[in-house]
C-alpha positions as a LaTeX table, in Angstrom:
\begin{tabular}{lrrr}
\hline
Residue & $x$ (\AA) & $y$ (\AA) & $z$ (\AA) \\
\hline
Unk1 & $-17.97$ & $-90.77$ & $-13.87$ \\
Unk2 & $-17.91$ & $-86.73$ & $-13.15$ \\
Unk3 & $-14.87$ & $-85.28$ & $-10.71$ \\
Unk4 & $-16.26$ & $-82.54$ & $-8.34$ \\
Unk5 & $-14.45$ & $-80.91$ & $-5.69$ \\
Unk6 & $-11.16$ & $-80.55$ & $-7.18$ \\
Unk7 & $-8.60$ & $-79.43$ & $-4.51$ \\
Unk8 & $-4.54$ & $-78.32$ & $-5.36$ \\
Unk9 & $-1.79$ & $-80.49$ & $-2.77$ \\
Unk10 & 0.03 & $-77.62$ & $-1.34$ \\
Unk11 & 3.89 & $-77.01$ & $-2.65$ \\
Unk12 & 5.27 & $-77.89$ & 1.23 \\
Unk13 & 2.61 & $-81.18$ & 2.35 \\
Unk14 & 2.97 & $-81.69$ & 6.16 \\
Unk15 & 4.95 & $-84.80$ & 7.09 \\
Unk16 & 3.23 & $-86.92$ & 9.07 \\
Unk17 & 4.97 & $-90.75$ & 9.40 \\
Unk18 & 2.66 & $-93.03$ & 10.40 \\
Unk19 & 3.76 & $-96.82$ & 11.77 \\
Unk20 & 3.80 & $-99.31$ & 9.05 \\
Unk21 & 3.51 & $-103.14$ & 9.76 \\
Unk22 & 5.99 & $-105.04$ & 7.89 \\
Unk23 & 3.38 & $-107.77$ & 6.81 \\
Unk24 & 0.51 & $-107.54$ & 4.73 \\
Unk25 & $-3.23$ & $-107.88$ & 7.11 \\
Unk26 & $-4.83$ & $-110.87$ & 6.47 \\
Unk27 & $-8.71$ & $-110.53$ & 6.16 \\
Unk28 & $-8.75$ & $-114.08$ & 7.49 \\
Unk29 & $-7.27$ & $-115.61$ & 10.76 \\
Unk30 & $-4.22$ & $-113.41$ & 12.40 \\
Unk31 & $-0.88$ & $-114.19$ & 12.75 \\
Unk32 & 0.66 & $-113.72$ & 15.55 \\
Unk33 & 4.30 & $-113.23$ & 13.97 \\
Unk34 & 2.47 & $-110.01$ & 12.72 \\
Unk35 & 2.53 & $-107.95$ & 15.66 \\
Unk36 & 5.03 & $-105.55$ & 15.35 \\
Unk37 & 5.95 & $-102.44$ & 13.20 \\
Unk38 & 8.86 & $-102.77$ & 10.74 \\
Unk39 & 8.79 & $-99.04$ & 9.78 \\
Unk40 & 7.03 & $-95.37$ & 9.40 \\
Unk41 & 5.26 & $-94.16$ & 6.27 \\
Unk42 & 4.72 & $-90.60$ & 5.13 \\
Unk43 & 1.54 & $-90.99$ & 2.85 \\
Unk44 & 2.35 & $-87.81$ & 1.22 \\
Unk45 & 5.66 & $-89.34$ & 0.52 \\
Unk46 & 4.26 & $-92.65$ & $-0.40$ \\
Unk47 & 0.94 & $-91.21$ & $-2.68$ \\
Unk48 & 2.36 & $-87.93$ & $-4.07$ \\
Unk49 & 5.48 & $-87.80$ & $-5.95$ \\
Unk50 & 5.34 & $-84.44$ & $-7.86$ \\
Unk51 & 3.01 & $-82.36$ & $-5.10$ \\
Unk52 & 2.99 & $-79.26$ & $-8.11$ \\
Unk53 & 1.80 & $-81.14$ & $-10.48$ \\
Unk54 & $-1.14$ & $-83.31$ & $-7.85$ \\
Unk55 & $-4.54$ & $-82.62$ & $-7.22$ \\
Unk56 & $-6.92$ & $-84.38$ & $-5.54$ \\
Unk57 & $-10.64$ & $-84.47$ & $-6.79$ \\
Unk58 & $-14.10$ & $-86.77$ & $-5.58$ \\
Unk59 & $-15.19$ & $-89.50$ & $-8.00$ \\
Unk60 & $-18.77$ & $-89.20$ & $-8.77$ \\
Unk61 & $-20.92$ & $-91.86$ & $-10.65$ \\
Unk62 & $-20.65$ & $-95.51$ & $-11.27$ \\
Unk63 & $-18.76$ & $-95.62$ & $-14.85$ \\
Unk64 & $-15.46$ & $-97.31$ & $-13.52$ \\
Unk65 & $-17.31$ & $-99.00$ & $-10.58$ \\
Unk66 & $-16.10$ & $-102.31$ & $-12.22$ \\
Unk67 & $-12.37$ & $-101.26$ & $-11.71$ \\
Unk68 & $-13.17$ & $-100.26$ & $-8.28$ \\
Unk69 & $-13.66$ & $-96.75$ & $-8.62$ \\
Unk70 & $-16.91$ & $-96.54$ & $-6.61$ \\
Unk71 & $-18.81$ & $-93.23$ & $-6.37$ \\
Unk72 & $-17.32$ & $-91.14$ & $-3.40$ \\
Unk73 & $-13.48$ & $-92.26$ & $-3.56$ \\
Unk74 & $-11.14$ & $-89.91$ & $-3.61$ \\
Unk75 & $-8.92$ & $-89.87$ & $-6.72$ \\
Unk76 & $-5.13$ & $-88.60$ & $-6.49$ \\
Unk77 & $-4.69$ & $-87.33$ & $-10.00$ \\
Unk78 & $-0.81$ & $-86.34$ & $-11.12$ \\
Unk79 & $-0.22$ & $-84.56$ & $-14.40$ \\
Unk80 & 2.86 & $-84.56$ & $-14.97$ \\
Unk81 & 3.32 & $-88.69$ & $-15.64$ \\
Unk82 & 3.51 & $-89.42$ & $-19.27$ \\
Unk83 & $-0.22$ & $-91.42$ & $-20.69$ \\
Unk84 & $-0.28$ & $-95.12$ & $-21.20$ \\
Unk85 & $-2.60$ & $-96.97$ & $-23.23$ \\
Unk86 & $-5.13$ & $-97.99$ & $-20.27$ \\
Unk87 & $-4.48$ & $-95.19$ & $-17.78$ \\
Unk88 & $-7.47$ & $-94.11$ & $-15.68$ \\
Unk89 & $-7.22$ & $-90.14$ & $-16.73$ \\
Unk90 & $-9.40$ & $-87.23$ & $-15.88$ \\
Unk91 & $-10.54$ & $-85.30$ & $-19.12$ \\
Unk92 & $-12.30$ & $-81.80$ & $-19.29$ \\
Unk93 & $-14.64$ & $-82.49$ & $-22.18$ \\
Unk94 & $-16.14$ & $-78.93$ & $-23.15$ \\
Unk95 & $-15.60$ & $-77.90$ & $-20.01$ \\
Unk96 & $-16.72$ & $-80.32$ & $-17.48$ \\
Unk97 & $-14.53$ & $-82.93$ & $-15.98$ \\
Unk98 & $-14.77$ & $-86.98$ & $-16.57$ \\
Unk99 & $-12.74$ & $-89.83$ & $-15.31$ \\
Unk100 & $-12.42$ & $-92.54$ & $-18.01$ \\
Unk101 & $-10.03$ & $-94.96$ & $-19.59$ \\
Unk102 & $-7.63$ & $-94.00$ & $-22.11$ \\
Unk103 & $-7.77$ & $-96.15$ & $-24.84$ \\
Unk104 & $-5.08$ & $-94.57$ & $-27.05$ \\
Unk105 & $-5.07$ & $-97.62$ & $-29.77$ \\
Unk106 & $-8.80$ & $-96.39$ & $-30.77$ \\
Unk107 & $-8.70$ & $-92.87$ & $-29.64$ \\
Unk108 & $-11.14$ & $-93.36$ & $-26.97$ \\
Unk109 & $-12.42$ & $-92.52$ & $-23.12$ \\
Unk110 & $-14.06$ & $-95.39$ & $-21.96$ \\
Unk111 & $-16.27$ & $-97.06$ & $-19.44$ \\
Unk112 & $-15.57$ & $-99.72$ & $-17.24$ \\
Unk113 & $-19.66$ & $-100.55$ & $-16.66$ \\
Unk114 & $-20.63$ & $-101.73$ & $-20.08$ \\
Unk115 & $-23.84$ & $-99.70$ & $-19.31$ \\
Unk116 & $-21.34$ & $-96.21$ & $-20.49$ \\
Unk117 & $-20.56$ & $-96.14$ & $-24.18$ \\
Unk118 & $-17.23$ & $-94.84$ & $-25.12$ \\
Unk119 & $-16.35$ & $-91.41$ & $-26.15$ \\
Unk120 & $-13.99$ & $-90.84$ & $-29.07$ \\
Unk121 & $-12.03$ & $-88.67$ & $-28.53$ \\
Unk122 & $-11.22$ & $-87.66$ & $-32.15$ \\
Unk123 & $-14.75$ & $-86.46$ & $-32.41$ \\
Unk124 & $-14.12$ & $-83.87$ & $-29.19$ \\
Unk125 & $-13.32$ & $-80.76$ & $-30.39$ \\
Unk126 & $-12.70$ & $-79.26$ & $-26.33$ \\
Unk127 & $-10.98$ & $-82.36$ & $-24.98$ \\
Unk128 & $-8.06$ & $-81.93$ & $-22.38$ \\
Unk129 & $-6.72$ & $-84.05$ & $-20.55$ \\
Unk130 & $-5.80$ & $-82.82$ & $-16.91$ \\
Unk131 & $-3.99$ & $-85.71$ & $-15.37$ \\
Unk132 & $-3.38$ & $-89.49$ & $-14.76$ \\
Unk133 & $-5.20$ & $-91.26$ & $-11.82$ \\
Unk134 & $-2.22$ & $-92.68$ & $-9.45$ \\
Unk135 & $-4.09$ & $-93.73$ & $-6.73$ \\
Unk136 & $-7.90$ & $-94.09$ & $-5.39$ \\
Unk137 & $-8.66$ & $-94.12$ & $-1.79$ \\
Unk138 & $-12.17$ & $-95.72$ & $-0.05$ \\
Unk139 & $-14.16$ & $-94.29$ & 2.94 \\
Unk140 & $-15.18$ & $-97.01$ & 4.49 \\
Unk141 & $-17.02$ & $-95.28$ & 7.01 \\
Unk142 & $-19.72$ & $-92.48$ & 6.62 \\
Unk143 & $-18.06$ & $-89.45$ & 5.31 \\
Unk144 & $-19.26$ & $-86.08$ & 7.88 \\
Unk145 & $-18.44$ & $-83.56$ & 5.19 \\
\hline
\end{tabular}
């Protein structure tokens, strides 16, 4: 999967609080003990926790389309949270971006679509990694830019 269009969260995000429900949607029939709005949520707030350190980039390809990481999401990518074995990270490999699975316990970037082989890392000589996925979001509807 290759990032393009990386963009930098400003230092001072506008606060916008949006009403929150305080139960879940069902997909199935409503409730009608549902209908009312427990409190606001900031999604800056609630999706960015170190704005310095986020960036936001598109996800491009089908490589982690089993983890639901679907071509076109937006990823929210924060590097300043320590790696964990598992971690969907975003790696420049000489030079051009990838969005893989850290498997630290065999040094590798991997694949969720078996149809991607995995990348050791060991044999990378211009590997970085630039950050940890926190958070994907869908378009459900067609994107006009």
């Amino acid at each position: 999967m290759l990032i393009t269009q990386l963009a930098k969260i400003p230092d001072n995000p506008t606060q916008v609080e949006l009403p929150l429900f305080v139960s879940h949607i069902r997909a199935g029939f409503p409730s009608p003990a549902d209908d009312f709005i427990d409190r606001h949520l900031d999604l800056n707030e609630f999706l960015i926790k170190k704005p310095s350190a986020t960036f936001f980039a598109w996800a491009e390809g089908e490589s982690l389309c089993d983890i639901g990481i679907n071509d076109g999401d937006l990823l929210i990518i924060d590097r300043s949270v320590q790696r964990l074995q598992g971690d969907i990270v975003v790696a420049a490999i000489d030079g051009e971006l990838t969005c893989k699975i850290l498997d630290l316990n065999n040094m590798q970037l991997l694949a969720a679509n078996p149809d991607f082989p995995p990348i050791n890392i060991t044999d990378k000589a211009e590997l970085i990694i630039e950050g940890t996925v926190i958070h994907s979001i869908k378009q459900h509807r067609k994107r006009s830019f």
